[in-house]
Amino acid sequence: MLFPQSQLLLRNINDLPGKLLLVEPMADTLAAELLRQDFDITVFCTDAAVANSWHKAQVHLAEHLQLPAASTFDGVVIFYPKSKEQLPELLAEIKPYITATTEVYLVGDNKGGIKSLPNQAEKLGLHAHKLDNAKHCLWFALSGLADVTLPTPQLKAFQWDVLGRPLTLFSRPGVFNHGRLDQGTALLLSQLGFLADVGSARVLDFACGAGVIGLYAKTLNAKLQLTASDICALSVAATNASLKHAGFDVRTVCQAGMPEGRYDHIVSNPPFHSGLKVDLAIAHEFFAKAKQSLSVNGSLTLVANSHLPYQEWLQAEFGNVKELARTNAFVVWQAIRRK
Ligand SMILES: C[S@@+](CC[C@H](N)C(=O)[O-])C[C@H]1O[C@@H](n2cnc3c(N)ncnc32)[C@H](O)[C@@H]1O
């Protein structure tokens, strides 16, 4: 299966030089197509599921977001990121690996923000030139990257007052809701008081983003043994920074879906998107795995948009589900593993 962005890349394959860096590609069969044509491919990506699929294809993968030192590429293709603010960061990240002759291309879905690329490029002192338009996607050449100065990407600290507790969260573009507290998450936090009385229980913050749920839980009870996981390497780095700054220990895991382990309590504002598309299968699988990973009498407490069918799914999986809080937009549910 090839996503439209990858199909557009293949339509323009004759433009591409042999030593190629792909930035934030999709999890599809593009690797096989490129390897068949003898490209030397390196992949830089922040999504663990995408990294895993390219890993299987045996290309060079930038582990821990580190590209091989002192390497340069003849061509770079950037898949336009989900968040527009992430583009300058991606450009800064790859800049040390390009030369004046490196060809830089961008591809993206018409609905994913790439239409604003010419303006965005101009503001950065770059020039984006549209070369192709098909499959509801656009293909651009970008010039000037070797000559501009871009700020070094780094985590930024944000101060929030959460239910009377001052929290410092670290984040950067690409991390969920960068710099802002989600309203659903705020509602979930208001229902986590029970964690103050569970001693050194094992707690999982699933799909942790910048780590706000885990950090708040630790401020309620510093003894908690906290694990935090997310599919996004930027989120995991942000969570590590948020917990470390507050002086708390955390085990972080970067992977798609539930991390291995046994937990006494799982808390989450679970995702319902894969990329730009709604994907309820993630939550469905999460509920089943959460039940298997919980100790007896352990709890799963989560918040979700009120229109999602989670109450029914939790009831089917756990045999019990309680509504803890509700607003017009969000509901907090809790299910207990009885046996
Ligand atoms: C709604 S956000 C919640 C973030 C954070 N817990 C908060 O409340 O601010 C959902 C998170 O799920 C992550 N995510 C998306 N798909 C995932 C998957 N398949 N497995 C694990 N995490 C995933 C996203 O990167 C994002 O950080």
Tab-separated table of C-alpha atoms and ligand atoms in Angstrom:
chain	number	residue	atom	x	y	z
A	1	MET	CA	0.000	0.000	0.000
A	2	LEU	CA	1.293	3.449	-0.924
A	3	PHE	CA	-0.026	6.697	0.556
A	4	PRO	CA	-0.744	9.452	-2.011
A	5	GLN	CA	2.312	11.417	-0.830
A	6	SER	CA	4.541	8.408	-1.612
A	7	GLN	CA	2.813	7.956	-4.980
A	8	LEU	CA	3.608	11.580	-5.854
A	9	LEU	CA	7.228	11.047	-4.805
A	10	LEU	CA	7.432	8.049	-7.153
A	11	ARG	CA	5.902	10.124	-9.980
A	12	ASN	CA	8.887	12.460	-9.555
A	13	ILE	CA	11.489	9.780	-8.961
A	14	ASN	CA	13.583	10.808	-11.943
A	15	ASP	CA	14.389	14.092	-10.144
A	16	LEU	CA	15.833	12.300	-7.142
A	17	PRO	CA	19.543	11.664	-6.619
A	18	GLY	CA	20.758	8.310	-5.280
A	19	LYS	CA	21.803	9.178	-1.702
A	20	LEU	CA	18.515	10.196	-0.221
A	21	LEU	CA	17.281	11.376	3.177
A	22	LEU	CA	13.552	10.898	3.795
A	23	VAL	CA	12.158	13.063	6.607
A	24	GLU	CA	8.951	11.938	8.369
A	25	PRO	CA	7.834	9.500	5.608
A	26	MET	CA	4.731	7.327	6.009
A	27	ALA	CA	4.452	3.667	7.067
A	28	ASP	CA	3.870	2.139	3.625
A	29	THR	CA	5.677	0.204	0.901
A	30	LEU	CA	7.713	3.141	-0.418
A	31	ALA	CA	10.934	1.596	0.920
A	32	ALA	CA	10.544	-1.483	-1.293
A	33	GLU	CA	9.924	0.697	-4.379
A	34	LEU	CA	13.010	2.833	-3.713
A	35	LEU	CA	15.305	-0.036	-2.767
A	36	ARG	CA	14.343	-1.817	-6.002
A	37	GLN	CA	15.742	1.205	-7.826
A	38	ASP	CA	19.007	1.143	-5.864
A	39	PHE	CA	18.516	4.282	-3.778
A	40	ASP	CA	20.690	4.589	-0.673
A	41	ILE	CA	18.065	5.632	1.882
A	42	THR	CA	18.301	7.169	5.338
A	43	VAL	CA	15.108	7.880	7.266
A	44	PHE	CA	14.609	10.524	9.951
A	45	CYS	CA	11.297	10.164	11.734
A	46	THR	CA	9.734	10.846	15.113
A	47	ASP	CA	6.904	8.272	14.944
A	48	ALA	CA	7.743	4.861	16.428
A	49	ALA	CA	5.284	2.965	14.183
A	50	VAL	CA	6.750	4.552	11.055
A	51	ALA	CA	10.298	3.924	12.301
A	52	ASN	CA	9.411	0.296	12.910
A	53	SER	CA	8.053	-0.190	9.396
A	54	TRP	CA	11.168	1.369	7.806
A	55	HIS	CA	13.413	-0.592	10.164
A	56	LYS	CA	11.952	-3.796	8.716
A	57	ALA	CA	12.828	-2.520	5.243
A	58	GLN	CA	16.482	-2.355	6.303
A	59	VAL	CA	17.226	1.246	5.466
A	60	HIS	CA	19.454	3.478	7.629
A	61	LEU	CA	17.331	4.812	10.439
A	62	ALA	CA	18.240	7.879	12.509
A	63	GLU	CA	18.084	6.235	15.945
A	64	HIS	CA	17.031	8.583	18.767
A	65	LEU	CA	16.624	11.289	16.139
A	66	GLN	CA	20.397	11.358	15.559
A	67	LEU	CA	21.499	11.360	11.930
A	68	PRO	CA	24.911	9.742	11.319
A	69	ALA	CA	27.623	12.272	12.196
A	70	ALA	CA	29.477	13.952	9.323
A	71	SER	CA	27.205	12.519	6.629
A	72	THR	CA	25.650	14.582	3.863
A	73	PHE	CA	22.926	13.736	1.366
A	74	ASP	CA	22.478	14.432	-2.352
A	75	GLY	CA	18.726	14.710	-1.959
A	76	VAL	CA	16.197	15.239	0.847
A	77	VAL	CA	12.442	14.663	0.693
A	78	ILE	CA	10.475	16.131	3.584
A	79	PHE	CA	6.938	14.858	4.111
A	80	TYR	CA	5.068	17.954	5.273
A	81	PRO	CA	4.583	17.565	9.056
A	82	LYS	CA	1.238	17.327	10.866
A	83	SER	CA	1.923	20.592	12.677
A	84	LYS	CA	3.002	23.544	10.554
A	85	GLU	CA	5.205	24.858	13.380
A	86	GLN	CA	7.277	21.678	13.114
A	87	LEU	CA	8.606	22.538	9.640
A	88	PRO	CA	11.253	25.135	10.684
A	89	GLU	CA	12.443	22.651	13.334
A	90	LEU	CA	12.752	19.828	10.792
A	91	LEU	CA	14.650	22.123	8.421
A	92	ALA	CA	17.031	23.126	11.228
A	93	GLU	CA	17.478	19.465	12.148
A	94	ILE	CA	18.565	18.426	8.629
A	95	LYS	CA	20.520	21.553	7.740
A	96	PRO	CA	23.886	20.202	9.009
A	97	TYR	CA	23.483	17.262	6.604
A	98	ILE	CA	22.973	19.173	3.385
A	99	THR	CA	25.451	20.964	1.112
A	100	ALA	CA	24.966	23.768	-1.408
A	101	THR	CA	24.205	21.126	-4.054
A	102	THR	CA	21.727	19.006	-2.041
A	103	GLU	CA	18.293	18.985	-3.692
A	104	VAL	CA	15.498	19.518	-1.162
A	105	TYR	CA	11.889	18.549	-1.966
A	106	LEU	CA	8.674	18.678	0.055
A	107	VAL	CA	5.546	16.626	-0.468
A	108	GLY	CA	2.234	16.869	1.369
A	109	ASP	CA	-1.504	16.436	1.308
A	110	ASN	CA	-3.433	19.498	0.090
A	111	LYS	CA	-5.433	19.381	3.311
A	112	GLY	CA	-2.375	19.054	5.559
A	113	GLY	CA	-1.042	22.634	5.402
A	114	ILE	CA	1.426	22.365	2.486
A	115	LYS	CA	-0.503	24.976	0.487
A	116	SER	CA	0.968	27.619	2.791
A	117	LEU	CA	4.531	26.436	2.119
A	118	PRO	CA	5.527	29.289	-0.269
A	119	ASN	CA	4.632	31.906	2.384
A	120	GLN	CA	6.151	29.903	5.186
A	121	ALA	CA	9.368	29.429	3.187
A	122	GLU	CA	9.601	33.119	2.362
A	123	LYS	CA	9.399	34.037	6.057
A	124	LEU	CA	12.385	31.751	6.677
A	125	GLY	CA	14.379	33.323	3.823
A	126	LEU	CA	13.790	30.290	1.557
A	127	HIS	CA	12.051	29.782	-1.763
A	128	ALA	CA	9.487	27.026	-2.453
A	129	HIS	CA	8.728	26.269	-6.088
A	130	LYS	CA	5.733	24.070	-6.995
A	131	LEU	CA	6.723	21.300	-9.412
A	132	ASP	CA	3.821	18.845	-9.409
A	133	ASN	CA	0.234	18.432	-8.234
A	134	ALA	CA	-1.545	15.051	-8.218
A	135	LYS	CA	-3.291	12.570	-5.875
A	136	HIS	CA	-4.577	15.576	-3.852
A	137	CYS	CA	-0.954	16.296	-2.938
A	138	LEU	CA	1.661	18.895	-3.869
A	139	TRP	CA	5.353	18.447	-4.709
A	140	PHE	CA	7.726	21.397	-4.167
A	141	ALA	CA	11.429	22.103	-4.572
A	142	LEU	CA	12.909	24.192	-1.761
A	143	SER	CA	15.967	26.369	-2.329
A	144	GLY	CA	18.228	28.418	-0.081
A	145	LEU	CA	18.426	26.071	2.918
A	146	ALA	CA	22.233	25.891	2.845
A	147	ASP	CA	22.435	29.696	3.185
A	148	VAL	CA	19.967	30.553	5.960
A	149	THR	CA	20.419	30.501	9.720
A	150	LEU	CA	17.667	28.696	11.631
A	151	PRO	CA	17.271	28.537	15.424
A	152	THR	CA	18.399	25.247	16.992
A	153	PRO	CA	15.325	23.156	17.876
A	154	GLN	CA	14.924	22.786	21.612
A	155	LEU	CA	12.350	22.016	24.270
A	156	LYS	CA	10.671	25.080	25.733
A	157	ALA	CA	9.348	25.338	29.302
A	158	PHE	CA	5.714	26.291	29.972
A	159	GLN	CA	4.322	27.096	33.438
A	160	TRP	CA	0.793	25.958	34.185
A	161	ASP	CA	-1.270	26.168	37.313
A	162	VAL	CA	-3.186	22.871	37.457
A	163	LEU	CA	-5.821	22.666	40.198
A	164	GLY	CA	-3.691	24.903	42.375
A	165	ARG	CA	-0.435	23.082	41.663
A	166	PRO	CA	2.267	24.916	39.676
A	167	LEU	CA	3.614	22.583	36.956
A	168	THR	CA	6.455	23.192	34.517
A	169	LEU	CA	5.981	21.264	31.284
A	170	PHE	CA	8.539	20.975	28.493
A	171	SER	CA	7.396	20.808	24.914
A	172	ARG	CA	8.261	21.614	21.305
A	173	PRO	CA	6.284	21.736	18.045
A	174	GLY	CA	5.153	18.225	17.149
A	175	VAL	CA	4.256	17.378	20.758
A	176	PHE	CA	0.469	17.183	21.344
A	177	ASN	CA	-1.118	20.583	21.981
A	178	HIS	CA	2.335	22.195	22.208
A	179	GLY	CA	2.412	24.538	25.206
A	180	ARG	CA	-1.315	24.296	26.026
A	181	LEU	CA	-3.290	22.176	28.499
A	182	ASP	CA	-6.005	20.210	26.681
A	183	GLN	CA	-9.475	20.739	28.178
A	184	GLY	CA	-10.176	17.006	28.223
A	185	THR	CA	-6.886	16.385	30.035
A	186	ALA	CA	-7.770	19.111	32.574
A	187	LEU	CA	-11.040	17.308	33.305
A	188	LEU	CA	-9.191	14.000	33.720
A	189	LEU	CA	-6.689	15.573	36.147
A	190	SER	CA	-9.580	16.779	38.296
A	191	GLN	CA	-10.521	13.109	38.860
A	192	LEU	CA	-7.083	11.735	39.794
A	193	GLY	CA	-7.203	12.526	43.539
A	194	PHE	CA	-7.428	8.784	44.306
A	195	LEU	CA	-3.773	8.397	43.254
A	196	ALA	CA	-2.713	10.320	46.379
A	197	ASP	CA	-3.632	7.281	48.505
A	198	VAL	CA	-2.229	4.348	46.536
A	199	GLY	CA	1.304	4.257	48.021
A	200	SER	CA	3.961	3.108	45.559
A	201	ALA	CA	1.480	1.750	43.000
A	202	ARG	CA	2.642	1.155	39.426
A	203	VAL	CA	1.026	3.797	37.226
A	204	LEU	CA	1.053	4.075	33.437
A	205	ASP	CA	0.464	7.405	31.668
A	206	PHE	CA	-0.453	6.001	28.237
A	207	ALA	CA	0.002	8.376	25.251
A	208	CYS	CA	1.768	10.880	27.508
A	209	GLY	CA	2.388	13.870	25.182
A	210	ALA	CA	4.435	16.380	27.215
A	211	GLY	CA	3.901	14.244	30.339
A	212	VAL	CA	1.293	16.366	32.100
A	213	ILE	CA	-0.785	13.459	33.480
A	214	GLY	CA	2.227	11.609	34.885
A	215	LEU	CA	3.727	14.804	36.292
A	216	TYR	CA	0.472	15.781	37.978
A	217	ALA	CA	0.119	12.247	39.403
A	218	LYS	CA	3.633	12.450	40.881
A	219	THR	CA	2.851	15.805	42.517
A	220	LEU	CA	-0.103	14.059	44.210
A	221	ASN	CA	2.030	11.129	45.306
A	222	ALA	CA	5.794	11.145	44.753
A	223	LYS	CA	6.034	7.418	45.631
A	224	LEU	CA	4.180	6.283	42.491
A	225	GLN	CA	6.250	4.109	40.147
A	226	LEU	CA	5.533	5.928	36.917
A	227	THR	CA	5.805	4.663	33.336
A	228	ALA	CA	4.928	7.026	30.496
A	229	SER	CA	4.633	5.989	26.855
A	230	ASP	CA	3.935	7.642	23.529
A	231	ILE	CA	4.361	6.821	19.843
A	232	CYS	CA	6.173	10.124	19.298
A	233	ALA	CA	9.865	10.437	20.140
A	234	LEU	CA	9.478	14.198	20.645
A	235	SER	CA	6.789	13.537	23.274
A	236	VAL	CA	8.930	11.018	25.095
A	237	ALA	CA	11.836	13.504	25.199
A	238	ALA	CA	9.450	16.207	26.447
A	239	THR	CA	8.055	13.911	29.170
A	240	ASN	CA	11.552	12.994	30.336
A	241	ALA	CA	12.414	16.687	30.578
A	242	SER	CA	9.160	17.570	32.396
A	243	LEU	CA	9.610	14.833	35.042
A	244	LYS	CA	13.348	15.404	35.440
A	245	HIS	CA	12.882	19.151	35.963
A	246	ALA	CA	10.494	18.380	38.836
A	247	GLY	CA	12.995	15.891	40.311
A	248	PHE	CA	10.822	12.785	39.655
A	249	ASP	CA	11.838	9.407	38.214
A	250	VAL	CA	9.964	8.024	35.221
A	251	ARG	CA	10.401	5.025	32.913
A	252	THR	CA	9.593	6.205	29.390
A	253	VAL	CA	8.774	3.999	26.406
A	254	CYS	CA	8.510	5.171	22.801
A	255	GLN	CA	6.222	2.777	20.966
A	256	ALA	CA	2.827	2.461	19.300
A	257	GLY	CA	0.258	0.947	21.646
A	258	MET	CA	0.527	-0.300	25.225
A	259	PRO	CA	4.025	-0.824	26.647
A	260	GLU	CA	4.885	-4.157	28.300
A	261	GLY	CA	4.509	-4.347	32.050
A	262	ARG	CA	2.068	-4.822	34.906
A	263	TYR	CA	0.288	-1.740	36.220
A	264	ASP	CA	-1.998	-0.994	39.161
A	265	HIS	CA	-3.506	2.088	37.537
A	266	ILE	CA	-3.566	3.327	33.947
A	267	VAL	CA	-4.480	6.927	33.146
A	268	SER	CA	-4.851	8.370	29.698
A	269	ASN	CA	-6.250	10.863	27.260
A	270	PRO	CA	-5.951	8.283	24.464
A	271	PRO	CA	-5.421	9.212	20.814
A	272	PHE	CA	-8.148	8.801	18.269
A	273	HIS	CA	-6.153	9.865	15.217
A	274	SER	CA	-3.454	8.191	13.148
A	275	GLY	CA	-1.741	11.036	11.317
A	276	LEU	CA	-4.597	13.273	10.158
A	277	LYS	CA	-7.249	10.512	10.059
A	278	VAL	CA	-9.680	9.420	12.796
A	279	ASP	CA	-8.627	5.960	14.020
A	280	LEU	CA	-10.717	4.407	16.792
A	281	ALA	CA	-8.904	1.070	16.541
A	282	ILE	CA	-6.057	2.441	18.707
A	283	ALA	CA	-8.437	2.923	21.668
A	284	HIS	CA	-10.147	-0.424	21.091
A	285	GLU	CA	-6.833	-2.266	21.216
A	286	PHE	CA	-5.658	-0.126	24.148
A	287	PHE	CA	-8.690	-1.122	26.265
A	288	ALA	CA	-8.094	-4.844	25.659
A	289	LYS	CA	-4.359	-4.615	26.408
A	290	ALA	CA	-4.972	-2.350	29.417
A	291	LYS	CA	-7.248	-4.977	30.936
A	292	GLN	CA	-4.585	-7.684	30.474
A	293	SER	CA	-1.849	-5.478	31.958
A	294	LEU	CA	-3.752	-4.332	35.061
A	295	SER	CA	-3.429	-6.055	38.397
A	296	VAL	CA	-6.658	-7.331	39.988
A	297	ASN	CA	-8.631	-4.320	41.324
A	298	GLY	CA	-6.455	-2.073	39.164
A	299	SER	CA	-8.133	0.819	37.362
A	300	LEU	CA	-8.211	2.363	33.929
A	301	THR	CA	-9.194	6.039	34.082
A	302	LEU	CA	-9.501	7.955	30.843
A	303	VAL	CA	-10.996	11.012	29.235
A	304	ALA	CA	-12.479	11.167	25.753
A	305	ASN	CA	-14.717	13.276	23.559
A	306	SER	CA	-18.255	12.524	24.644
A	307	HIS	CA	-19.360	11.378	21.174
A	308	LEU	CA	-16.932	8.430	21.124
A	309	PRO	CA	-18.381	4.948	21.823
A	310	TYR	CA	-15.945	4.148	24.629
A	311	GLN	CA	-18.458	3.535	27.403
A	312	GLU	CA	-19.850	0.541	25.503
A	313	TRP	CA	-16.380	-0.784	24.666
A	314	LEU	CA	-15.168	-0.446	28.261
A	315	GLN	CA	-18.297	-2.197	29.524
A	316	ALA	CA	-17.732	-5.064	27.061
A	317	GLU	CA	-14.066	-5.411	28.063
A	318	PHE	CA	-14.201	-4.864	31.843
A	319	GLY	CA	-17.845	-5.652	32.698
A	320	ASN	CA	-18.048	-2.353	34.611
A	321	VAL	CA	-17.563	1.310	33.836
A	322	LYS	CA	-18.292	4.393	35.893
A	323	GLU	CA	-18.680	7.967	34.652
A	324	LEU	CA	-16.588	10.205	36.933
A	325	ALA	CA	-17.108	13.594	35.273
A	326	ARG	CA	-18.695	15.151	32.207
A	327	THR	CA	-18.713	18.485	30.358
A	328	ASN	CA	-20.422	19.280	27.043
A	329	ALA	CA	-17.415	17.997	25.148
A	330	PHE	CA	-15.652	15.424	27.367
A	331	VAL	CA	-16.319	12.492	29.678
A	332	VAL	CA	-14.038	10.810	32.226
A	333	TRP	CA	-14.675	7.086	32.625
A	334	GLN	CA	-13.164	4.583	35.023
A	335	ALA	CA	-13.189	0.801	34.666
A	336	ILE	CA	-11.822	-1.678	37.232
A	337	ARG	CA	-10.265	-5.059	36.493
A	338	ARG	CA	-12.311	-7.338	38.799
A	339	LYS	CA	-10.454	-10.595	38.139
B	1	LIG	C1	-4.741	13.291	23.101
B	1	LIG	S1	-2.990	13.257	23.155
B	1	LIG	C2	-2.722	13.212	24.906
B	1	LIG	C3	-1.362	13.717	25.298
B	1	LIG	C4	-1.187	13.973	26.804
B	1	LIG	N1	-1.448	12.783	27.570
B	1	LIG	C5	-2.102	15.088	27.278
B	1	LIG	O1	-3.105	14.779	27.891
B	1	LIG	O2	-1.797	16.253	26.991
B	1	LIG	C6	-2.662	11.666	22.589
B	1	LIG	C7	-1.202	11.247	22.452
B	1	LIG	O3	-1.210	9.943	21.861
B	1	LIG	C8	-0.031	9.759	21.118
B	1	LIG	N2	-0.300	8.621	20.209
B	1	LIG	C9	-0.915	8.636	19.001
B	1	LIG	N3	-1.017	7.395	18.521
B	1	LIG	C10	-0.471	6.572	19.442
B	1	LIG	C11	-0.293	5.156	19.521
B	1	LIG	N4	-0.704	4.346	18.546
B	1	LIG	N5	0.342	4.641	20.604
B	1	LIG	C12	0.778	5.463	21.609
B	1	LIG	N6	0.625	6.813	21.589
B	1	LIG	C13	-0.003	7.351	20.526
B	1	LIG	C14	0.188	11.111	20.472
B	1	LIG	O4	1.537	11.279	20.105
B	1	LIG	C15	-0.279	12.081	21.577
B	1	LIG	O5	0.814	12.495	22.363
